[in-house]
Coordinates of C-alpha atoms in Angstrom, one line a residue:
Chain A
X1 CA -14.1 7.2 -30.3
X2 CA -17.5 5.8 -30.0
X3 CA -19.3 5.8 -27.2
X4 CA -19.3 2.4 -25.7
X5 CA -15.7 2.0 -26.1
X6 CA -15.2 5.8 -24.4
X7 CA -17.4 4.4 -21.2
X8 CA -15.3 1.0 -21.2
X9 CA -11.6 2.9 -21.5
X10 CA -13.2 5.6 -18.0
X11 CA -15.2 2.0 -16.6
X12 CA -11.2 0.4 -16.7
X13 CA -9.0 3.2 -15.3
X14 CA -11.2 3.6 -12.8
X15 CA -11.2 -0.6 -11.6
X16 CA -8.1 -0.9 -12.4
X17 CA -6.0 2.5 -11.3
X18 CA -8.6 3.3 -9.2
X19 CA -8.5 0.6 -6.6
X20 CA -4.9 0.2 -7.3
X21 CA -4.6 3.7 -6.2
X22 CA -6.8 3.7 -3.8
X23 CA -5.9 0.4 -2.3
X24 CA -2.0 1.7 -2.4
X25 CA -2.6 5.0 0.1
X26 CA -4.9 2.9 2.6
X27 CA -2.0 0.1 3.4
X28 CA 0.0 3.2 3.1
X29 CA -2.0 5.0 5.9
X30 CA -2.8 1.7 7.4
X31 CA 1.2 0.8 8.0
X32 CA 1.7 4.4 9.0
X33 CA -1.2 3.9 11.5
X34 CA 0.4 1.1 13.2
X35 CA 3.9 2.2 13.5
X36 CA 2.5 5.1 15.2
X37 CA 1.0 2.5 18.1
X38 CA 3.8 0.6 18.2
X39 CA 6.4 3.7 18.8
X40 CA 3.5 5.3 21.6
X41 CA 2.2 1.6 23.3
X42 CA 4.1 -0.7 22.1
X43 CA 2.5 -3.4 20.4
X44 CA -1.9 -3.5 19.0
X45 CA -4.3 -6.0 18.6
X46 CA -3.9 -7.9 16.5
X47 CA -7.2 -8.9 15.7
X48 CA -10.5 -6.8 13.8
X49 CA -13.3 -7.6 15.9
X50 CA -15.4 -10.2 13.5
X51 CA -11.4 -11.7 13.1
X52 CA -10.7 -11.8 17.2
X53 CA -14.9 -13.8 17.3
X54 CA -13.5 -16.4 13.7
X55 CA -10.7 -17.1 16.2
X56 CA -12.8 -18.1 19.5
X57 CA -14.9 -19.6 17.3
X58 CA -12.4 -21.6 15.9
X59 CA -11.7 -22.7 19.7
X60 CA -15.2 -23.5 20.5
X61 CA -15.7 -25.7 17.5
X62 CA -11.2 -27.4 17.9
X63 CA -11.1 -27.9 21.5
X64 CA -8.7 -30.6 21.6
X65 CA -7.5 -30.4 18.2
X66 CA -3.2 -30.3 17.6
X67 CA -3.7 -26.9 16.6
X68 CA -5.3 -25.5 19.4
X69 CA -2.3 -24.4 21.8
X70 CA -1.3 -22.5 18.9
X71 CA -4.7 -20.7 18.5
X72 CA -5.0 -20.1 22.5
X73 CA -1.4 -17.9 21.7
X74 CA -2.9 -16.2 19.6
X75 CA -6.1 -15.3 21.4
X76 CA -4.3 -14.1 25.1
X77 CA -2.0 -11.8 22.6
X78 CA -4.9 -10.6 21.4
X79 CA -6.4 -10.3 24.9
X80 CA -3.6 -9.3 26.8
X81 CA -2.6 -6.2 23.8
X82 CA -6.2 -5.1 24.1
X83 CA -5.9 -4.6 28.3
X84 CA -2.9 -3.0 28.1
X85 CA -3.3 -1.1 25.4
X86 CA -5.4 1.9 25.9
X87 CA -5.6 2.9 21.5
X88 CA -7.1 0.4 18.8
X89 CA -5.9 -0.4 15.5
X90 CA -9.7 -1.5 14.6
X91 CA -12.8 -0.1 15.8
X92 CA -14.3 -1.5 18.9
X93 CA -17.1 1.2 19.3
X94 CA -19.9 -1.4 17.8
X95 CA -18.6 -4.3 19.4
X96 CA -18.7 -6.4 22.2
X97 CA -16.4 -5.2 24.8
X98 CA -13.7 -8.4 25.3
X99 CA -11.4 -6.6 27.9
X100 CA -12.8 -9.0 30.6
X101 CA -13.5 -12.0 29.2
X102 CA -11.3 -14.6 30.9
Chain B
X1 CA 14.9 -30.4 9.9
X2 CA 14.0 -27.1 9.1
X3 CA 16.1 -24.2 10.9
X4 CA 14.0 -20.9 10.9
X5 CA 16.7 -18.8 10.2
X6 CA 16.7 -15.4 11.3
X7 CA 15.2 -13.6 8.6
X8 CA 15.2 -10.2 6.9
X9 CA 11.6 -7.9 6.6
X10 CA 10.3 -5.6 4.4
X11 CA 11.7 -2.2 5.3
X12 CA 8.8 -0.5 4.7
X13 CA 4.5 -1.1 2.7
X14 CA 5.3 0.6 0.1
X15 CA 8.6 -1.0 -0.5
X16 CA 6.7 -4.3 -0.4
X17 CA 4.1 -3.5 -2.9
X18 CA 7.0 -1.9 -5.3
X19 CA 8.8 -4.9 -5.1
X20 CA 5.9 -7.5 -5.3
X21 CA 3.7 -6.1 -8.1
X22 CA 7.6 -6.1 -9.9
X23 CA 7.5 -9.5 -9.6
X24 CA 4.5 -9.8 -11.3
X25 CA 4.9 -7.0 -14.2
X26 CA 6.8 -8.8 -16.6
X27 CA 6.9 -9.0 -20.2
X28 CA 3.4 -10.3 -21.1
X29 CA 2.3 -7.4 -19.8
X30 CA 3.2 -4.8 -21.5
X31 CA 3.7 -7.2 -24.4
X32 CA 1.0 -9.2 -24.4
X33 CA -2.4 -8.3 -22.6
X34 CA -3.0 -5.4 -25.7
X35 CA -2.9 -7.6 -28.2
X36 CA -5.0 -10.7 -26.3
X37 CA -7.3 -7.2 -25.5
X38 CA -8.2 -6.2 -28.6
X39 CA -8.3 -9.8 -30.2
X40 CA -10.4 -11.0 -27.9
X41 CA -13.8 -8.7 -27.9
X42 CA -11.7 -5.4 -26.7
X43 CA -13.9 -4.5 -23.6
X44 CA -16.4 -7.5 -23.8
X45 CA -12.8 -9.1 -22.6
X46 CA -11.8 -6.7 -20.4
X47 CA -14.8 -7.7 -18.1
X48 CA -14.1 -11.3 -18.2
X49 CA -11.0 -10.3 -17.2
X50 CA -11.6 -8.4 -14.3
X51 CA -14.8 -11.0 -13.5
X52 CA -11.2 -13.6 -13.3
X53 CA -9.0 -11.6 -11.3
X54 CA -11.4 -11.0 -8.4
X55 CA -12.7 -14.8 -8.0
X56 CA -9.4 -16.2 -8.5
X57 CA -6.5 -14.4 -8.3
X58 CA -6.7 -11.9 -5.4
X59 CA -7.7 -15.1 -2.9
X60 CA -5.6 -17.4 -4.6
X61 CA -2.7 -14.2 -4.3
X62 CA -4.2 -14.1 -0.5
X63 CA -4.1 -17.5 1.1
X64 CA -0.7 -17.5 -1.4
X65 CA 1.3 -15.1 0.4
X66 CA -0.6 -15.6 3.4
X67 CA 0.8 -18.9 4.0
X68 CA 4.4 -17.5 3.5
X69 CA 4.2 -15.5 6.2
X70 CA 2.8 -18.5 8.2
X71 CA 5.6 -20.4 8.0
X72 CA 8.1 -17.7 7.2
X73 CA 9.9 -20.5 4.9
X74 CA 11.1 -20.7 1.4
X75 CA 8.8 -23.2 -0.7
X76 CA 10.6 -26.1 1.0
X77 CA 10.0 -25.4 4.4
X78 CA 6.9 -24.4 3.9
X79 CA 5.9 -27.6 2.2
X80 CA 7.9 -29.9 4.8
X81 CA 5.7 -27.6 7.4
X82 CA 2.0 -27.6 5.7
X83 CA 3.0 -32.4 4.8
X84 CA 5.4 -32.9 7.8
X85 CA 9.2 -34.5 7.0
X86 CA 7.8 -37.0 4.9
X87 CA 7.9 -37.9 0.5
X88 CA 5.2 -35.1 -0.2
X89 CA 7.8 -32.3 0.9
X90 CA 8.7 -33.8 -2.9
X91 CA 5.5 -31.5 -3.9
X92 CA 7.7 -28.3 -3.0
X93 CA 10.6 -29.1 -5.1
X94 CA 8.5 -29.6 -8.1
X95 CA 7.2 -26.1 -8.1
X96 CA 10.9 -25.0 -7.1
X97 CA 12.2 -27.0 -10.2
X98 CA 9.4 -24.8 -12.4
X99 CA 10.7 -22.0 -11.1
X100 CA 14.3 -22.5 -12.4
X101 CA 13.5 -23.8 -15.3
X102 CA 11.2 -21.1 -16.4
X103 CA 14.1 -18.6 -15.5
X104 CA 16.1 -20.5 -17.3
X105 CA 14.7 -18.9 -20.6
X106 CA 13.1 -16.4 -18.9
X107 CA 17.2 -15.1 -18.6
X108 CA 17.5 -14.1 -21.8
X109 CA 14.4 -12.4 -22.6
X110 CA 15.6 -10.4 -20.2
X111 CA 19.0 -10.1 -22.4
X112 CA 17.0 -9.2 -25.1
X113 CA 15.3 -6.0 -23.3
X114 CA 19.0 -5.4 -22.1
X115 CA 20.7 -4.8 -25.9
X116 CA 17.1 -3.2 -26.6
X117 CA 17.5 -0.9 -23.7
X118 CA 21.4 -0.1 -25.2
X119 CA 20.8 0.5 -28.0
X120 CA 18.2 3.0 -27.4
X121 CA 20.1 4.6 -25.2
X122 CA 23.3 4.7 -28.2
X123 CA 20.3 6.4 -30.3
X124 CA 20.4 3.2 -32.8
X125 CA 17.0 3.1 -33.9
X126 CA 16.7 7.1 -34.9
X127 CA 19.4 6.4 -37.4
X128 CA 17.7 7.6 -40.8
X129 CA 16.8 4.2 -42.8
X130 CA 17.2 1.8 -39.8
X131 CA 15.6 -1.3 -40.4
X132 CA 14.6 -2.4 -36.9
X133 CA 13.5 -5.8 -38.7
X134 CA 17.2 -6.3 -39.1
X135 CA 18.6 -6.1 -36.4
X136 CA 16.2 -8.2 -35.0
X137 CA 17.0 -11.2 -36.8
X138 CA 20.4 -10.4 -37.0
X139 CA 20.2 -10.4 -33.1
X140 CA 18.2 -13.6 -32.7
X141 CA 20.7 -14.7 -35.6
X142 CA 23.9 -14.4 -33.3
X143 CA 24.7 -17.2 -31.3
X144 CA 27.5 -16.3 -29.1
X145 CA 25.3 -12.9 -29.0
X146 CA 22.2 -14.2 -26.7
X147 CA 24.2 -16.0 -24.9
X148 CA 26.8 -12.5 -23.8
X149 CA 22.6 -11.2 -23.1
X150 CA 21.9 -14.3 -20.9
X151 CA 25.2 -13.4 -19.2
X152 CA 24.5 -10.4 -18.7
X153 CA 21.0 -10.4 -17.1
X154 CA 22.0 -13.4 -15.2
X155 CA 24.8 -11.4 -13.6
X156 CA 22.9 -8.5 -12.8
X157 CA 20.2 -10.5 -11.0
X158 CA 22.8 -11.7 -9.2
X159 CA 24.5 -8.5 -8.3
X160 CA 21.3 -7.2 -6.7
X161 CA 20.0 -10.5 -4.8
X162 CA 23.6 -10.5 -3.4
X163 CA 22.2 -7.5 -1.3
X164 CA 19.2 -9.3 -0.2
X165 CA 15.6 -8.1 0.5
X166 CA 15.6 -4.7 2.1
X167 CA 18.6 -3.3 1.0
X168 CA 18.6 -4.7 -3.4
X169 CA 14.8 -6.6 -4.5
X170 CA 13.3 -3.7 -2.5
X171 CA 15.5 -1.1 -3.2
X172 CA 15.6 -1.2 -7.0
X173 CA 11.6 -1.8 -6.8
X174 CA 11.1 1.5 -5.1
X175 CA 13.0 3.2 -7.9
X176 CA 11.9 0.9 -10.7
X177 CA 8.2 0.5 -10.6
X178 CA 7.7 4.5 -10.2
X179 CA 10.0 4.9 -13.1
X180 CA 7.9 2.5 -15.7
X181 CA 4.6 3.7 -14.5
X182 CA 6.1 7.7 -15.2
X183 CA 7.7 5.4 -18.7
X184 CA 5.0 4.5 -19.5
X185 CA 1.7 7.3 -18.7
X186 CA 4.5 9.5 -20.8
X187 CA 4.8 7.1 -23.9
X188 CA 0.4 6.8 -23.6
X189 CA 0.3 10.6 -23.5
X190 CA 1.9 10.9 -27.1
X191 CA 0.6 8.0 -27.9
X192 CA -2.9 9.2 -28.0
X193 CA -1.8 12.4 -29.2
X194 CA -0.4 10.7 -32.9
X195 CA -2.6 11.7 -35.5
X196 CA -5.1 8.2 -36.0
X197 CA -4.3 7.0 -32.1
X198 CA -7.4 7.1 -31.5
X199 CA -8.4 4.0 -34.2
X200 CA -6.1 2.0 -31.7
X201 CA -7.7 2.2 -28.2
X202 CA -11.2 1.5 -30.3
X203 CA -9.6 -1.6 -31.1
X204 CA -9.0 -1.8 -27.9
X205 CA -11.8 -1.1 -25.7
X206 CA -14.0 -1.0 -28.9
X207 CA -16.8 -4.3 -26.2
X208 CA -18.2 -6.7 -29.1
X209 CA -20.5 -8.2 -26.6
X210 CA -21.0 -11.6 -28.4
X211 CA -17.5 -12.6 -27.8
X212 CA -19.1 -13.1 -23.5
X213 CA -20.5 -16.5 -25.0
X214 CA -17.3 -17.1 -26.5
X215 CA -15.9 -19.7 -24.7
X216 CA -12.2 -18.5 -25.7
X217 CA -12.3 -15.3 -24.5
X218 CA -13.0 -16.7 -21.0
X219 CA -9.8 -18.9 -21.7
X220 CA -7.4 -16.9 -22.7
X221 CA -9.3 -13.8 -19.6
X222 CA -8.6 -16.5 -17.4
X223 CA -4.5 -17.4 -19.2
X224 CA -3.9 -13.8 -18.5
X225 CA -5.8 -13.4 -15.0
X226 CA -3.1 -16.0 -13.8
X227 CA -0.1 -16.2 -15.8
X228 CA 0.6 -12.1 -15.3
X229 CA 0.2 -12.4 -11.9
X230 CA 1.7 -15.7 -10.9
X231 CA -0.4 -17.3 -8.6
X232 CA 1.3 -20.3 -7.4
X233 CA 4.2 -20.4 -8.5
X234 CA 5.8 -19.8 -4.5
X235 CA 6.5 -15.7 -6.3
X236 CA 4.3 -14.8 -3.4
X237 CA 4.8 -17.3 -0.9
X238 CA 8.2 -16.4 -0.8
X239 CA 7.7 -11.9 -0.9
X240 CA 5.4 -13.4 2.3
X241 CA 7.1 -15.2 4.1
X242 CA 9.6 -12.1 4.8
X243 CA 6.3 -10.0 5.9
X244 CA 6.0 -9.1 9.2
X245 CA 3.1 -11.4 11.5
X246 CA 0.6 -7.9 11.7
X247 CA 1.3 -6.5 8.4
X248 CA -1.5 -6.4 6.1
X249 CA -2.0 -9.3 3.3
X250 CA -5.8 -8.9 1.8
X251 CA -5.4 -6.0 0.3
X252 CA -2.0 -4.9 -0.2
X253 CA -0.4 -9.1 -1.6
X254 CA -4.0 -9.4 -2.6
X255 CA -6.2 -7.2 -4.1
X256 CA -3.5 -4.4 -5.2
X257 CA -0.8 -7.1 -6.1
X258 CA -3.6 -8.8 -9.1
X259 CA -5.2 -4.9 -9.9
X260 CA -2.0 -3.1 -9.8
X261 CA -0.2 -5.6 -12.1
X262 CA -3.1 -5.4 -14.5
X263 CA -3.0 -1.5 -14.6
X264 CA 0.4 -1.4 -15.4
X265 CA -1.2 -3.9 -18.2
X266 CA -3.8 -1.1 -19.0
X267 CA -1.1 1.2 -18.7
X268 CA 0.4 -0.8 -22.2
X269 CA -2.5 -1.0 -24.2
X270 CA -2.8 3.0 -24.1
X271 CA 1.6 3.0 -24.6
X272 CA 1.5 0.3 -27.4
X273 CA -1.9 0.6 -30.1
X274 CA -2.1 4.3 -30.4
X275 CA 1.4 3.8 -31.5
X276 CA 1.0 1.1 -33.3
X277 CA -1.9 2.3 -35.3
X278 CA -1.1 6.1 -35.9
X279 CA 2.2 3.7 -37.6
X280 CA -0.4 1.9 -39.4
X281 CA 1.5 -1.8 -38.3
X282 CA -0.5 -5.2 -37.7
X283 CA -1.5 -5.5 -34.3
X284 CA 0.6 -8.4 -33.3
X285 CA 2.3 -9.6 -30.1
X286 CA 5.4 -10.5 -28.4
X287 CA 9.2 -9.9 -29.5
X288 CA 8.0 -9.1 -32.9
X289 CA 5.4 -6.6 -31.1
X290 CA 8.5 -4.8 -29.2
X291 CA 11.8 -5.3 -31.2
X292 CA 10.7 -4.5 -34.5
X293 CA 7.1 -2.9 -35.0
X294 CA 7.7 -0.6 -31.9
X295 CA 11.2 0.5 -32.2
X296 CA 10.1 1.4 -35.8
X297 CA 8.1 3.8 -34.7
X298 CA 9.5 4.9 -32.2
X299 CA 12.5 5.4 -35.3
X300 CA 9.9 7.8 -37.3
X301 CA 8.2 9.7 -34.4
X302 CA 9.6 13.4 -33.1
X303 CA 12.2 13.3 -30.3
X304 CA 11.8 9.1 -31.5
X305 CA 15.2 9.3 -29.0
X306 CA 13.4 9.9 -25.5
X307 CA 10.2 7.5 -26.5
X308 CA 12.7 4.8 -27.0
X309 CA 14.4 5.4 -24.1
X310 CA 11.5 5.0 -22.5
X311 CA 9.9 2.4 -23.8
X312 CA 12.8 0.0 -23.4
X313 CA 14.5 0.9 -20.1
X314 CA 10.7 0.9 -18.7
X315 CA 10.9 -2.9 -20.5
X316 CA 13.8 -4.0 -18.7
X317 CA 12.4 -2.8 -15.3
X318 CA 9.8 -4.6 -15.5
X319 CA 11.9 -8.2 -16.7
X320 CA 14.7 -7.2 -14.9
X321 CA 11.9 -7.3 -11.2
X322 CA 10.1 -10.3 -12.3
X323 CA 13.4 -12.2 -13.0
X324 CA 14.5 -11.1 -9.4
X325 CA 11.5 -12.7 -8.0
X326 CA 11.9 -15.6 -9.7
X327 CA 15.4 -16.6 -8.7
X328 CA 14.1 -15.5 -4.8
X329 CA 12.0 -18.0 -5.0
X330 CA 15.2 -20.5 -5.4
X331 CA 18.3 -18.9 -3.0
X332 CA 15.3 -18.1 -0.5
X333 CA 14.2 -21.8 -0.4
X334 CA 18.5 -23.3 -0.6
X335 CA 19.5 -20.9 1.8
X336 CA 16.8 -22.4 4.3
X337 CA 17.5 -26.2 2.9
X338 CA 21.2 -25.7 2.9
X339 CA 21.7 -23.8 6.1
X340 CA 23.8 -21.4 4.0
X341 CA 24.4 -18.1 3.7
X342 CA 22.9 -16.0 1.5
X343 CA 25.8 -15.2 -0.9
X344 CA 26.6 -19.0 -1.9
X345 CA 22.9 -19.6 -2.3
X346 CA 22.9 -17.0 -4.5
X347 CA 25.5 -17.7 -6.5
X348 CA 25.1 -21.3 -6.6
X349 CA 21.0 -20.8 -7.3
X350 CA 22.1 -17.6 -9.7
X351 CA 25.3 -20.7 -11.3
X352 CA 22.7 -22.8 -11.8
X353 CA 20.3 -21.3 -13.9
X354 CA 22.6 -19.0 -15.7
X355 CA 24.2 -23.0 -16.6
X356 CA 20.5 -24.2 -17.8
X357 CA 19.3 -21.1 -19.7
X358 CA 22.6 -22.1 -22.2
X359 CA 20.3 -23.4 -24.7
X360 CA 18.1 -21.7 -24.3
X361 CA 19.9 -18.5 -25.0
X362 CA 21.5 -20.3 -28.2
X363 CA 18.4 -21.8 -30.1
X364 CA 14.6 -19.8 -30.1
X365 CA 12.8 -23.2 -30.3
X366 CA 14.2 -24.7 -26.5
X367 CA 12.9 -21.6 -25.1
X368 CA 9.7 -22.3 -26.8
X369 CA 9.5 -26.1 -26.3
X370 CA 10.4 -24.9 -22.1
X371 CA 8.2 -22.4 -22.4
X372 CA 5.3 -24.5 -23.5
X373 CA 6.0 -27.5 -22.2
X374 CA 6.0 -24.5 -17.5
X375 CA 3.5 -22.6 -19.4
X376 CA 0.3 -25.3 -20.7
X377 CA 1.6 -27.6 -18.1
X378 CA 3.9 -26.4 -15.0
X379 CA 2.2 -23.2 -14.0
X380 CA -1.4 -24.6 -13.5
X381 CA 0.3 -27.4 -12.1
X382 CA 2.1 -25.3 -9.8
X383 CA -0.8 -23.8 -8.8
X384 CA -2.6 -26.6 -8.6
X385 CA -0.6 -28.0 -5.5
X386 CA -0.8 -24.6 -3.9
X387 CA -4.5 -24.6 -3.7
X388 CA -4.5 -28.1 -2.7
X389 CA -1.8 -27.6 0.4
X390 CA -3.6 -24.3 1.5
X391 CA -6.9 -25.8 0.8
X392 CA -7.1 -29.5 2.6
X393 CA -3.6 -30.2 4.3
X394 CA -3.4 -27.1 6.4
X395 CA -7.3 -26.1 6.6
X396 CA -8.2 -22.8 4.2
X397 CA -10.3 -22.2 7.6
X398 CA -7.5 -22.1 9.9
X399 CA -5.7 -20.6 7.4
X400 CA -8.1 -18.1 7.0
X401 CA -8.2 -17.7 10.5
X402 CA -4.6 -17.4 12.6
X403 CA -3.1 -15.6 9.1
X404 CA -4.9 -14.6 7.2
X405 CA -7.4 -11.9 9.5
X406 CA -4.2 -10.9 10.7
X407 CA -3.6 -7.1 11.0
X408 CA -5.6 -7.2 7.8
X409 CA -7.0 -4.2 6.5
X410 CA -9.7 -5.9 5.1
X411 CA -11.7 -8.6 6.6
X412 CA -12.0 -11.1 3.8
X413 CA -15.3 -13.5 4.5
X414 CA -16.1 -17.9 4.8
X415 CA -16.8 -17.9 1.1
X416 CA -12.5 -17.6 0.6
X417 CA -12.3 -20.7 1.9
X418 CA -13.9 -22.3 -1.0
X419 CA -12.3 -20.5 -3.4
X420 CA -9.4 -21.5 -2.7
X421 CA -10.6 -25.5 -1.6
X422 CA -12.6 -25.7 -5.2
X423 CA -12.9 -23.3 -7.2
X424 CA -8.9 -22.5 -8.1
X425 CA -8.1 -26.1 -8.0
X426 CA -11.0 -27.6 -10.9
X427 CA -9.9 -24.5 -13.6
X428 CA -6.5 -25.6 -12.9
X429 CA -7.4 -28.9 -13.9
X430 CA -10.0 -27.8 -16.8
X431 CA -6.7 -26.0 -18.4
X432 CA -4.7 -28.9 -18.0
X433 CA -7.3 -30.6 -19.4
X434 CA -7.9 -27.9 -22.4
X435 CA -4.6 -28.1 -23.1
X436 CA -3.7 -31.5 -23.6
X437 CA -6.8 -31.5 -25.8
X438 CA -5.9 -28.4 -27.5
X439 CA -2.5 -29.7 -28.3
X440 CA -2.1 -33.0 -28.8
X441 CA -3.8 -33.1 -32.6
X442 CA -1.4 -29.6 -33.5
X443 CA 2.0 -30.7 -32.2
X444 CA 1.9 -34.5 -30.6
X445 CA 5.3 -35.2 -30.0
X446 CA 6.2 -31.7 -28.3
X447 CA 2.8 -32.6 -25.7
X448 CA 3.6 -36.4 -25.0
X449 CA 7.6 -35.3 -24.0
X450 CA 6.1 -32.0 -22.5
X451 CA 3.6 -34.4 -20.2
X452 CA 6.0 -37.8 -19.8
X453 CA 8.8 -35.5 -17.6
X454 CA 6.0 -33.6 -15.7
X455 CA 4.8 -36.7 -14.7
X456 CA 7.9 -38.4 -14.1
X457 CA 9.0 -35.5 -12.2
X458 CA 6.5 -35.5 -9.7
X459 CA 8.0 -39.2 -8.1
X460 CA 11.3 -38.5 -8.4
X461 CA 11.1 -35.5 -7.0
X462 CA 9.3 -37.3 -4.0
X463 CA 11.7 -39.8 -4.1
X464 CA 14.8 -37.7 -3.7
X465 CA 12.5 -35.7 -0.6
X466 CA 12.1 -39.1 1.7
X467 CA 15.8 -39.9 0.9
X468 CA 16.4 -36.8 2.4
X469 CA 14.4 -37.8 5.4
X470 CA 16.0 -41.1 6.3
X471 CA 19.5 -39.5 5.8
X472 CA 20.2 -37.7 9.0
X473 CA 21.1 -34.2 9.2
X474 CA 21.6 -31.8 12.0
X475 CA 21.4 -27.6 11.0
X476 CA 23.7 -25.5 12.3
X477 CA 22.2 -22.6 13.8
X478 CA 23.0 -19.3 11.2
X479 CA 21.9 -16.3 13.7
X480 CA 19.9 -15.9 16.1
X481 CA 16.3 -17.8 15.9
X482 CA 12.7 -16.9 15.7
X483 CA 9.7 -18.3 15.0

């Protein structure tokens, strides 16, 4: 086999089987973490810091939207979960603390 | 009008991931991907393919799965939640019909793989002087046998779907997909150790960079990336509707599904081409490759019974998990729309598919015609409809904020919205226009008749759904209600 074919073959294995295997392992580990949190404290915060900032930004931009009540419900649910639960699913160490936000 | 019936959920993360990747891994991964790769510049094709996979299939699958998880409805119920209770819900019916038609002829392919898996069990291919070409000729020419195998395939699909999402689809996929993986790895190891096998890998992976500048390479890569992942057919949407509210979508439903599916294509390259080259068989694709060339090669190999058994059982598993997923789209939707039991829905949808599939089982030209119409325009049109519904009507931004990034293992940034709104719909229109341009001169009757059928189908489905909207309908709640 030529060197270029060997390089493409190895790169394909890494780009496909490597990525797929990594995604499978990470996904299952995160799911186990979620289940552990549910068992120990009932639930966990559904949004990551960045995702929650997007949710709040959406509400700021569309306060009168017909969908605003639903998104406010998710916002409240996240806040209550963060107030209620001592353990987090996402890493909040670099995020602004939203537990005391109104 | 829609009642949200209390829904089953996937029993485990592994089960969902195996089911969804099993849905996408089908005949095309095994009998098409190796040949398309080798014919389009090998490594150059793979680079084009990876790019398109990440730019189109991964974001598209994230959107479709996310919409299903948000609405927790099948196809028509989802379109009703997105468009409101009006005639545009008919667009969901259009996609549902594509699925049923697709399954009506895919069932014949499942039937072929059952027939060959059965022969592999019997050890037919390892008999001295056995002629695999004659077996395929006789089988193809035997109408009763083809209808029989189509019937067996639909009975299997029916039996599995009767056990439900968790007890049927998930349980099956959790076993079949790992077995398929092991079978292909074992065949690949055997293949690459055959004398002359390296020429096959050289054919598949050697990069001819000039191919990257050819439009045909990119079109082939686009076709493989879209059709292999089943983007926009309602499968990801239906499977996503059985996910929990806080389950991850971007990593599992997007990246793992698209990349995992392609990984099976790569494994097929390792499993198929070394054997093809080692036995001096001309590289080809489709039924001829699997049922004649490879069957013949297995017969000549040491331990051929075992290798043929592994290959044809694996091929059957790949086809069966796909068939189950395509049929489940109809079952979920019918159950919600008619507010009936799962058993009745499975029997009705499988019965309809079985009846519609008889002509395709009897006549390969009908199968070819349906594949031509559905593959060239039906499925790209379905993808276009789903992406417009997500990107523009539901609003890609809102979907990303409320559903896609909820419980996600991976944060999806705003650029995803542009892909869903502009990139994928534009590419779908381009594909349909290209197929029209390239087929009109060669097969004008097939092209025009196919387009007429599709063009008439959209207003007809919209009319049907607007009539249904006008008819008073009282939903009978079944089981507990959940939002």
